Amino acid sequence: MSSTHPEIEKRKTFAIISHPDAGKTTLTEKFLLFGGAINTAGAVKRNKANQSNTSDFMEIERQRGISVATSVMGFEYQGKRINILDTPGHKDFAEDTYRTLSAVDSVILVVDSVKGVEEQTLRLMEVCRMRNTPVIIFINKMDREGKDAFDLLDELENSLHISVCPLSWPIGQGHTFKGIYNIYQNQLNLFEANKSKVTAPLIQAKNLDDDVLKSHLQPAEVDKLKYELEMVEGIYGRLDKEMYLEGLLCPVFFGSAINNFGIRELLDTFISIAPGPASRQTEQREVKATDPAFTGFVFKIHANLDPNHRDRIAFLRICSGKFERNKFYYHTRLGKKLKFANPMDFMANEKSLVEEAWPGDVIGLYDSGNFKIGDTLTEGENLQFKGIPSFSPEIFKEVENRDPLKTKQLEKGLQQLTEEGVAQLFVQQPGNRKIVGTVGNLQFEVISFRLEHEYGAKCAFRTLSFSRSKWISSKDKNALQDIIKRRASHIAHDKDGNPVYLGDSDWAINLAKQDFPEIEFHATSDFMG
Ligand code: G4P
């Protein structure tokens, strides 16, 4: 394969992320409509648990069904193959979102113009910054009475600790919303509330002095727009594409997803500036998308919805080379060769058999228990991809077996569910106590429901007082043994046997840091190497 390859250059793989309700699903659907991948609104179901009733198991199952269908949505647009990776909106599934972000090359962050930066916006952006993922921001719901555009930009910069550069600018807002000026292309697009049409008619102006402006806007609106654009130019300057690609600067667009407004500008700019398949780090070396040999990693595992079929779907991101159906690949953790007769490709929300796939693509592999999240496939080289960390859970409960005759089933179920990434399993000594750690309460309901229905095991959860956890390491092995011994009741081991310090507050963790200065405390498991 040459240094560039048309199949690799064609691909743009990204995720749309947002705080729930900001408009992620609506925007995803509009992208698919623009790409001609679907032709009716409503085709993309909302992928979020019913937040008012978290005990609704049917809802959990429904969610699992939807998220299998919408995990990856591929479509062609302007000669590019676009892969949108879906992320769950509900905060209890945040870990799933973080892992999915390891498989994308860029992100579009949706912010609600009325609410501004919200809790999930902050967390998601932190994850993007950890990996220097390029982010474009879409400020949605401009048809509603929201915050002032300059205030929103300030809020983004101050609370997300990033620089922004608006590429479009709103004229009015809410009931006075008239449209946006496309700074990137020097065009005016006038707003027309229109939920059904894919392409709202655009009225274009050459520049701010074009007469067409005066025929559609009041003189005061034209003056205000000119004044604001001068300020925008003065404060934010022009887009520095390199800074965007390094994850330091976020281009910002304004619009209204439900009304198809501002979507085309966003999608066209995305196509022209968003990065293609990026290089990825392994423990051994950097893998470039253009490397000739095939490599890929599993970032998500989905259990079969039918409890009688234990098989699962492992989602594999291809990082280099060409993946081919029915060819043997090397599973580096297990040290064995596997071939896949029915790999799946996802176009829009349809699954189909795929013969070959390229860097940037995500394919689904039927799995009977070979895969864990983070597993690597190669053509024989011993590689292990990095950057799919476990994040510190915040809720910890001890597992109590309620049916001693089903101990084996319980152990197997817990192991498989944690391999799928539903939650993290820790073991504490003495007594091999099993502790489940999650970021949300919903997971415990998912676990006990699925343990009972899929594995026939019954368990109860005993709440522990811990609410913080940090992976610990030290260059000084004796110091590490010392803390493990002296703070035994605060220490558990993760699935790979790494020690984790559990505390009941940030304050307690800080105190432990002072007491054990030789020890390093890490927020994710990805600190090694
Ligand atoms: P999410 O995936 O980020 O959770 O958000 P989603 O797209 O489901 O949108 C959340 C709500 O915001 C939906 O309303 C949706 O119609 C609305 N919405 C999306 N874009 C816009 C916009 O540009 N302007 C306005 N005013 N609303 C927008 P809902 O009432 O919760 O659901 P639905 O009954 O409309 O589906």
XYZ file of C-alpha atoms and ligand atoms in Angstrom:
565
model
C 0.000 0.000 0.000
C 1.380 3.451 -0.866
C 1.781 6.220 1.698
C -1.706 7.469 0.895
C -4.524 5.304 -0.290
C -7.844 6.540 -1.708
C -9.843 4.224 0.566
C -8.107 5.684 3.629
C -8.371 9.290 2.457
C -12.065 8.793 1.880
C -12.862 8.011 5.484
C -13.976 10.329 8.268
C -14.910 8.627 11.508
C -16.393 10.714 14.286
C -18.860 10.841 17.162
C -21.564 13.369 17.927
C -21.593 13.998 21.669
C -23.739 16.124 23.933
C -25.416 16.470 27.252
C -28.771 14.644 26.979
C -31.435 16.666 25.155
C -29.063 19.124 23.478
C -29.923 17.588 20.092
C -27.434 14.788 19.329
C -30.062 12.431 17.909
C -31.684 15.153 15.841
C -28.349 16.237 14.382
C -27.329 12.627 13.630
C -30.584 12.127 11.804
C -30.165 15.322 9.770
C -26.677 14.243 8.741
C -28.062 10.925 7.535
C -30.802 12.765 5.648
C -28.258 15.033 3.980
C -26.167 12.017 3.097
C -29.227 10.391 1.538
C -28.743 7.419 3.867
C -32.292 7.671 5.190
C -35.214 9.517 3.717
C -37.595 10.101 6.582
C -37.218 11.961 9.824
C -37.693 9.763 12.886
C -35.607 6.896 11.505
C -32.970 7.265 14.182
C -34.461 6.338 17.509
C -33.470 8.154 20.577
C -30.750 6.248 22.302
C -31.303 7.122 25.886
C -32.811 5.493 28.892
C -36.007 6.886 30.233
C -34.532 9.161 32.833
C -37.631 9.506 34.954
C -37.954 5.778 35.501
C -34.622 4.041 35.787
C -36.195 0.820 37.094
C -37.902 0.170 33.823
C -36.175 -2.978 32.595
C -38.062 -2.971 29.359
C -36.580 0.426 28.762
C -33.081 -0.923 29.414
C -33.656 -3.771 26.963
C -35.144 -1.387 24.407
C -32.046 0.763 24.761
C -29.785 -2.197 24.151
C -31.734 -2.979 20.995
C -31.458 0.582 19.753
C -27.823 0.867 20.587
C -26.952 -2.264 18.609
C -28.768 -0.789 15.631
C -27.226 2.651 15.890
C -23.729 1.846 17.168
C -22.241 2.831 13.830
C -23.974 4.705 11.054
C -22.030 4.939 7.825
C -22.980 6.970 4.777
C -21.425 8.498 1.685
C -21.346 12.265 1.239
C -19.419 14.206 -1.394
C -17.303 11.188 -2.221
C -16.377 10.551 1.422
C -17.317 7.603 3.564
C -18.557 9.035 6.846
C -18.807 6.817 9.925
C -20.787 8.236 12.843
C -20.265 6.332 16.071
C -23.176 6.587 18.438
C -22.687 7.356 22.118
C -25.295 6.864 24.831
C -26.787 10.066 26.185
C -27.541 8.834 29.700
C -24.766 9.746 32.095
C -24.794 6.307 33.721
C -23.421 4.951 30.457
C -20.621 7.507 30.309
C -17.895 4.846 30.290
C -19.293 3.439 27.073
C -19.082 6.908 25.576
C -15.489 7.392 26.739
C -14.458 4.120 25.124
C -16.242 4.933 21.895
C -14.253 8.157 21.778
C -11.076 6.040 21.547
C -12.323 4.755 18.181
C -13.029 8.107 16.472
C -10.750 10.619 14.781
C -12.798 13.688 15.636
C -15.912 14.838 17.438
C -18.847 17.184 16.969
C -20.041 18.517 20.315
C -23.643 19.757 20.441
C -24.451 22.502 22.949
C -27.961 23.765 23.711
C -28.047 27.559 23.224
C -30.499 27.908 26.108
C -28.586 25.811 28.625
C -25.006 26.433 27.536
C -22.283 24.188 28.955
C -23.778 21.362 31.039
C -22.330 18.656 33.275
C -21.888 16.033 30.546
C -20.488 18.639 28.159
C -17.674 19.220 30.648
C -16.890 15.555 31.195
C -16.966 14.645 27.521
C -14.743 17.552 26.623
C -12.250 16.466 29.285
C -11.994 13.074 27.576
C -11.488 14.721 24.181
C -8.749 16.908 25.634
C -6.982 13.906 27.174
C -6.577 12.501 23.675
C -6.228 15.818 21.778
C -9.250 14.849 19.686
C -10.230 17.632 17.247
C -13.661 19.024 18.208
C -16.161 21.115 16.231
C -18.908 22.704 18.341
C -22.483 23.077 17.098
C -24.614 25.490 19.127
C -28.120 24.187 18.630
C -31.662 25.469 19.187
C -30.980 28.999 17.940
C -34.723 29.197 17.220
C -35.232 29.418 20.990
C -34.615 32.330 23.337
C -31.143 31.334 24.435
C -28.004 32.905 25.780
C -26.193 35.658 23.908
C -23.745 34.321 21.282
C -20.710 36.133 22.740
C -21.632 34.932 26.240
C -21.888 31.360 24.950
C -18.438 31.572 23.377
C -17.012 32.963 26.644
C -18.678 30.183 28.578
C -17.232 27.538 26.213
C -13.731 28.964 26.517
C -13.818 29.453 30.268
C -15.497 26.291 31.402
C -14.096 23.885 28.811
C -10.587 25.402 28.849
C -10.332 25.536 25.077
C -10.074 28.240 22.425
C -12.959 28.734 20.030
C -13.307 30.242 16.581
C -16.828 30.911 15.254
C -17.238 30.009 11.584
C -20.831 31.137 11.441
C -22.620 33.921 13.254
C -26.299 34.167 14.285
C -28.525 37.074 13.327
C -30.906 37.429 16.223
C -32.143 34.564 18.300
C -35.422 32.915 19.277
C -38.344 34.842 17.796
C -35.932 37.355 16.241
C -33.712 34.652 14.716
C -33.213 35.593 11.079
C -30.364 33.371 10.007
C -26.645 32.953 10.132
C -23.758 34.564 8.375
C -21.348 31.917 7.165
C -17.978 33.462 8.017
C -16.063 30.581 6.449
C -17.709 31.073 3.049
C -18.849 34.714 3.340
C -22.481 33.886 2.740
C -25.731 34.786 4.412
C -28.243 32.018 4.998
C -31.686 33.146 5.980
C -33.657 31.065 8.379
C -36.925 29.440 7.528
C -38.440 27.193 10.177
C -38.796 23.936 8.365
C -38.744 20.565 10.006
C -39.598 18.453 7.010
C -37.479 19.698 4.138
C -33.933 18.459 3.979
C -32.644 21.553 2.280
C -34.189 24.801 3.363
C -33.862 27.397 0.573
C -30.746 29.465 1.064
C -30.597 33.135 0.241
C -27.020 33.954 -0.416
C -25.183 37.243 -0.237
C -21.697 37.904 -1.553
C -20.675 40.044 1.364
C -22.036 42.334 4.052
C -22.703 45.168 1.560
C -24.725 43.033 -0.838
C -28.186 44.540 -1.532
C -29.797 41.168 -0.944
C -29.025 41.690 2.746
C -31.010 44.903 2.863
C -34.000 43.292 1.243
C -34.192 40.618 3.919
C -32.862 42.325 7.039
C -33.731 45.609 8.750
C -31.000 48.282 8.481
C -30.457 47.958 12.249
C -29.923 44.223 11.862
C -27.382 44.741 9.088
C -25.520 47.291 11.252
C -25.544 44.994 14.255
C -24.284 42.070 12.159
C -21.441 44.172 10.735
C -20.490 45.407 14.187
C -20.581 41.913 15.695
C -18.589 40.379 12.848
C -15.896 43.013 13.320
C -15.758 42.056 16.963
C -15.638 38.369 16.076
C -12.758 39.007 13.670
C -10.948 41.090 16.297
C -11.423 38.631 19.156
C -11.272 35.249 17.448
C -9.448 35.892 14.177
C -9.443 33.341 11.373
C -9.484 29.594 11.773
C -6.058 28.096 12.368
C -6.652 24.614 10.973
C -3.488 23.161 12.497
C -4.612 24.204 15.968
C -7.980 22.548 15.330
C -6.267 19.335 14.224
C -4.128 19.380 17.362
C -7.281 19.608 19.475
C -6.457 23.092 20.774
C -9.059 25.163 18.934
C -12.730 24.401 18.307
C -14.521 25.843 15.264
C -18.063 26.857 16.299
C -21.268 26.775 14.239
C -24.712 28.045 15.164
C -27.986 26.554 13.944
C -31.152 24.658 14.649
C -30.978 20.932 14.034
C -34.706 20.322 14.146
C -35.238 22.979 11.459
C -32.380 21.725 9.247
C -30.701 25.010 9.768
C -26.933 25.376 9.815
C -26.469 21.641 9.170
C -25.147 21.900 5.635
C -22.516 24.482 6.645
C -21.478 22.224 9.489
C -21.321 19.067 7.371
C -19.519 20.726 4.452
C -16.935 22.282 6.741
C -16.564 19.012 8.600
C -15.854 17.245 5.293
C -13.233 19.806 4.367
C -11.369 20.153 7.687
C -11.965 17.057 9.825
C -9.047 14.628 9.996
C -9.064 11.212 8.354
C -7.953 8.019 10.100
C -5.263 8.996 12.624
C -2.231 7.083 13.890
C -2.695 5.184 17.120
C -0.302 4.179 19.886
C 0.333 0.617 20.883
C 2.482 -0.550 23.782
C 5.132 -1.432 21.189
C 5.029 1.273 18.488
C 2.877 3.824 16.706
C 0.558 2.355 14.070
C -0.084 4.626 11.091
C -3.303 4.324 9.093
C -1.135 3.872 6.018
C 0.861 0.946 7.449
C 0.342 -1.947 5.037
C -0.489 -4.704 7.534
C -3.951 -4.921 9.046
C -4.425 -3.936 12.723
C -7.513 -3.082 14.765
C -8.887 -3.035 18.300
C -12.154 -3.834 20.036
C -13.707 -0.850 21.810
C -17.207 -2.085 22.495
C -18.964 -5.396 23.031
C -22.674 -5.956 22.767
C -24.401 -8.972 24.215
C -27.020 -10.702 22.176
C -30.470 -9.516 23.125
C -31.717 -13.075 23.123
C -30.569 -14.669 26.399
C -30.629 -18.120 24.764
C -27.824 -17.071 22.478
C -24.718 -16.230 24.408
C -22.886 -14.815 21.388
C -21.971 -11.180 21.321
C -20.961 -8.552 18.799
C -17.503 -7.082 19.213
C -17.012 -3.712 17.526
C -13.606 -3.441 15.911
C -12.005 -0.195 14.773
C -9.620 -0.770 11.889
C -6.406 1.190 12.383
C -4.220 0.102 9.459
C -4.186 -2.160 6.414
C -7.148 -3.940 4.918
C -9.464 -6.267 6.808
C -10.763 -9.208 4.773
C -13.554 -11.635 5.479
C -12.514 -15.242 6.122
C -8.838 -14.410 6.540
C -7.014 -15.520 9.693
C -5.992 -12.743 12.075
C -3.910 -12.887 15.208
C -5.614 -12.193 18.553
C -2.624 -10.882 20.460
C -3.916 -11.329 24.034
C -4.938 -14.943 23.501
C -2.056 -15.685 21.139
C -4.372 -17.460 18.720
C -5.593 -17.067 15.159
C -9.219 -16.355 14.391
C -11.137 -15.831 11.178
C -14.481 -14.188 10.706
C -17.051 -15.560 8.311
C -19.750 -12.964 8.957
C -18.200 -9.585 9.703
C -20.772 -6.793 9.596
C -20.688 -3.383 8.051
C -23.105 -0.657 9.096
C -24.539 1.709 6.508
C -27.149 4.109 7.881
C -28.782 1.765 10.376
C -28.665 -1.355 8.239
C -26.292 -4.219 8.855
C -24.731 -6.104 5.969
C -21.986 -8.620 5.369
C -18.674 -6.953 4.614
C -15.944 -8.450 2.417
C -13.274 -5.883 3.224
C -12.893 -2.848 5.438
C -10.358 -0.028 5.723
C -8.742 2.187 8.366
C -11.410 4.336 10.001
C -14.106 1.703 9.501
C -15.843 -0.009 12.356
C -17.060 -3.532 11.799
C -19.055 -5.912 13.972
C -17.613 -9.368 14.674
C -19.730 -12.206 16.061
C -17.980 -13.370 19.179
C -18.508 -16.435 21.314
C -16.399 -15.150 24.186
C -12.983 -14.464 22.676
C -13.011 -10.706 23.048
C -12.577 -8.225 25.847
C -12.663 -4.486 25.407
C -9.214 -3.315 24.314
C -8.238 -6.537 22.482
C -6.012 -6.184 19.432
C -6.077 -8.080 16.112
C -3.105 -8.069 13.727
C -1.639 -10.100 10.870
C 0.785 -11.718 13.308
C 2.683 -8.863 14.959
C 2.511 -8.750 18.723
C 0.836 -5.393 19.380
C -1.464 -4.064 22.056
C -3.324 -0.811 21.391
C -3.302 1.752 24.193
C -5.747 4.465 25.062
C -8.848 2.495 25.963
C -8.589 3.161 29.664
C -10.955 2.283 32.434
C -12.113 5.446 34.194
C -12.438 5.776 37.960
C -15.898 4.614 39.010
C -17.758 6.597 41.650
C -20.239 4.084 43.027
C -19.041 0.882 44.676
C -21.093 -2.044 45.863
C -20.096 -5.426 47.168
C -21.662 -8.393 45.424
C -23.542 -10.795 47.693
C -24.410 -14.161 46.261
C -28.099 -14.937 46.918
C -28.068 -18.464 45.534
C -25.048 -20.523 46.616
C -25.987 -23.264 44.140
C -25.398 -20.819 41.318
C -21.978 -19.545 42.370
C -20.333 -20.559 39.097
C -23.028 -18.863 37.037
C -22.650 -15.709 39.120
C -18.890 -15.630 38.611
C -19.180 -16.255 34.888
C -21.936 -13.674 34.496
C -20.010 -11.030 36.425
C -16.899 -11.723 34.392
C -18.698 -11.536 31.050
C -20.710 -8.443 31.913
C -17.610 -6.634 33.066
C -15.750 -7.735 29.917
C -18.584 -6.164 27.975
C -17.856 -2.990 29.896
C -21.166 -2.744 31.760
C -19.203 -2.076 34.958
C -15.790 -2.685 36.492
C -15.069 -5.567 38.787
C -12.597 -5.261 41.649
C -11.455 -7.883 44.095
C -10.595 -7.100 47.677
C -8.665 -9.255 50.146
C -9.045 -10.994 52.455
C -11.878 -13.200 51.341
C -11.908 -12.461 47.603
C -14.688 -9.919 48.064
C -16.117 -8.843 44.727
C -16.777 -5.157 44.349
C -18.588 -3.710 41.359
C -17.697 -0.127 40.481
C -19.754 2.046 38.126
C -20.306 5.674 37.217
C -24.083 5.385 37.592
C -26.736 3.515 39.573
C -28.489 2.213 36.494
C -25.685 -0.297 35.929
C -26.510 -2.193 39.115
C -30.041 -2.710 37.889
C -28.745 -3.798 34.500
C -26.331 -6.250 36.163
C -28.805 -7.907 38.513
C -31.451 -8.083 35.776
C -29.072 -9.637 33.273
C -27.431 -11.972 35.804
C -30.832 -13.372 36.621
C -32.191 -13.564 33.074
C -29.077 -14.588 31.168
C -27.107 -16.568 33.735
C -29.744 -17.742 36.207
C -27.782 -16.234 39.104
C -29.110 -14.081 41.907
C -27.194 -11.412 43.733
C -27.717 -8.447 45.989
C -25.530 -5.369 46.229
C -24.273 -4.001 49.522
C -23.504 -0.300 49.276
C -19.971 0.659 50.313
C -19.009 4.085 51.575
C -16.411 4.652 48.835
C -17.110 7.233 46.168
C -13.646 7.867 44.767
C -11.006 5.568 43.312
C -7.527 6.022 41.930
C -5.183 3.540 40.367
C -1.896 3.595 42.292
C 1.637 2.971 41.153
C 5.151 3.720 42.317
C 8.671 3.412 41.050
C 9.476 2.157 44.532
C 8.031 -1.370 44.795
C 8.433 -1.384 48.602
C 6.411 1.812 48.901
C 3.634 0.218 46.854
C 3.633 -2.877 49.062
C 3.614 -0.626 52.121
C 0.417 1.236 51.164
C -1.249 -2.029 50.085
C -0.490 -3.520 53.508
C -1.164 -0.503 55.707
C -4.376 0.560 53.954
C -5.688 -2.933 53.126
C -9.314 -1.945 53.687
C -8.963 0.791 51.038
C -7.208 -1.338 48.439
C -8.800 -3.491 45.742
C -7.392 -4.960 42.542
C -8.819 -4.418 39.078
C -9.370 -7.038 36.346
C -5.694 -6.933 35.398
C -4.500 -7.176 38.980
C -3.547 -3.497 39.267
C -4.024 -1.971 42.724
C -6.687 0.709 43.177
C -7.087 3.006 46.179
C -10.673 3.537 47.313
C -11.702 6.578 49.327
C -14.927 8.166 50.469
C -14.106 11.700 49.282
C -11.584 13.782 47.344
C -10.380 14.945 50.716
C -9.611 11.358 51.812
C -7.718 10.717 48.583
C -5.714 13.902 49.063
C -4.876 12.855 52.590
C -3.639 9.479 51.324
C -1.491 11.330 48.763
C 0.116 13.303 51.593
C 0.609 10.202 53.751
C 2.209 8.248 50.899
C 4.295 10.728 48.874
C 6.060 7.927 46.983
C 2.786 6.780 45.455
C 1.299 8.131 42.246
C -2.500 8.306 41.999
C -4.151 8.020 38.549
C -7.695 8.799 37.402
C -7.635 6.174 34.646
C -6.058 2.755 34.232
C -4.119 3.999 31.234
C -1.099 5.334 33.099
C 1.351 2.579 32.329
C 3.973 2.830 29.608
P -30.290 14.175 22.475
O -30.153 13.076 21.484
O -29.069 15.043 22.592
O -30.774 13.728 23.811
O -31.400 15.200 21.956
P -32.540 15.038 20.870
O -31.985 15.122 19.509
O -33.376 13.863 21.215
O -33.327 16.397 21.114
C -33.891 16.705 22.394
C -35.110 17.595 22.198
O -34.702 18.838 21.598
C -36.153 16.983 21.271
O -37.417 17.430 21.723
C -35.854 17.670 19.945
O -36.972 17.713 19.089
C -35.448 19.056 20.416
N -34.613 19.797 19.456
C -33.558 19.346 18.734
N -33.041 20.329 17.964
C -33.777 21.429 18.196
C -33.736 22.774 17.695
O -32.929 23.155 16.854
N -34.668 23.643 18.200
C -35.589 23.267 19.125
N -36.441 24.187 19.548
N -35.667 21.994 19.614
C -34.768 21.093 19.150
P -38.377 16.541 22.592
O -39.613 17.321 22.808
O -37.646 16.050 23.808
O -38.623 15.274 21.706
P -39.445 15.146 20.367
O -40.788 14.786 20.827
O -39.385 16.430 19.621
O -38.732 14.038 19.659
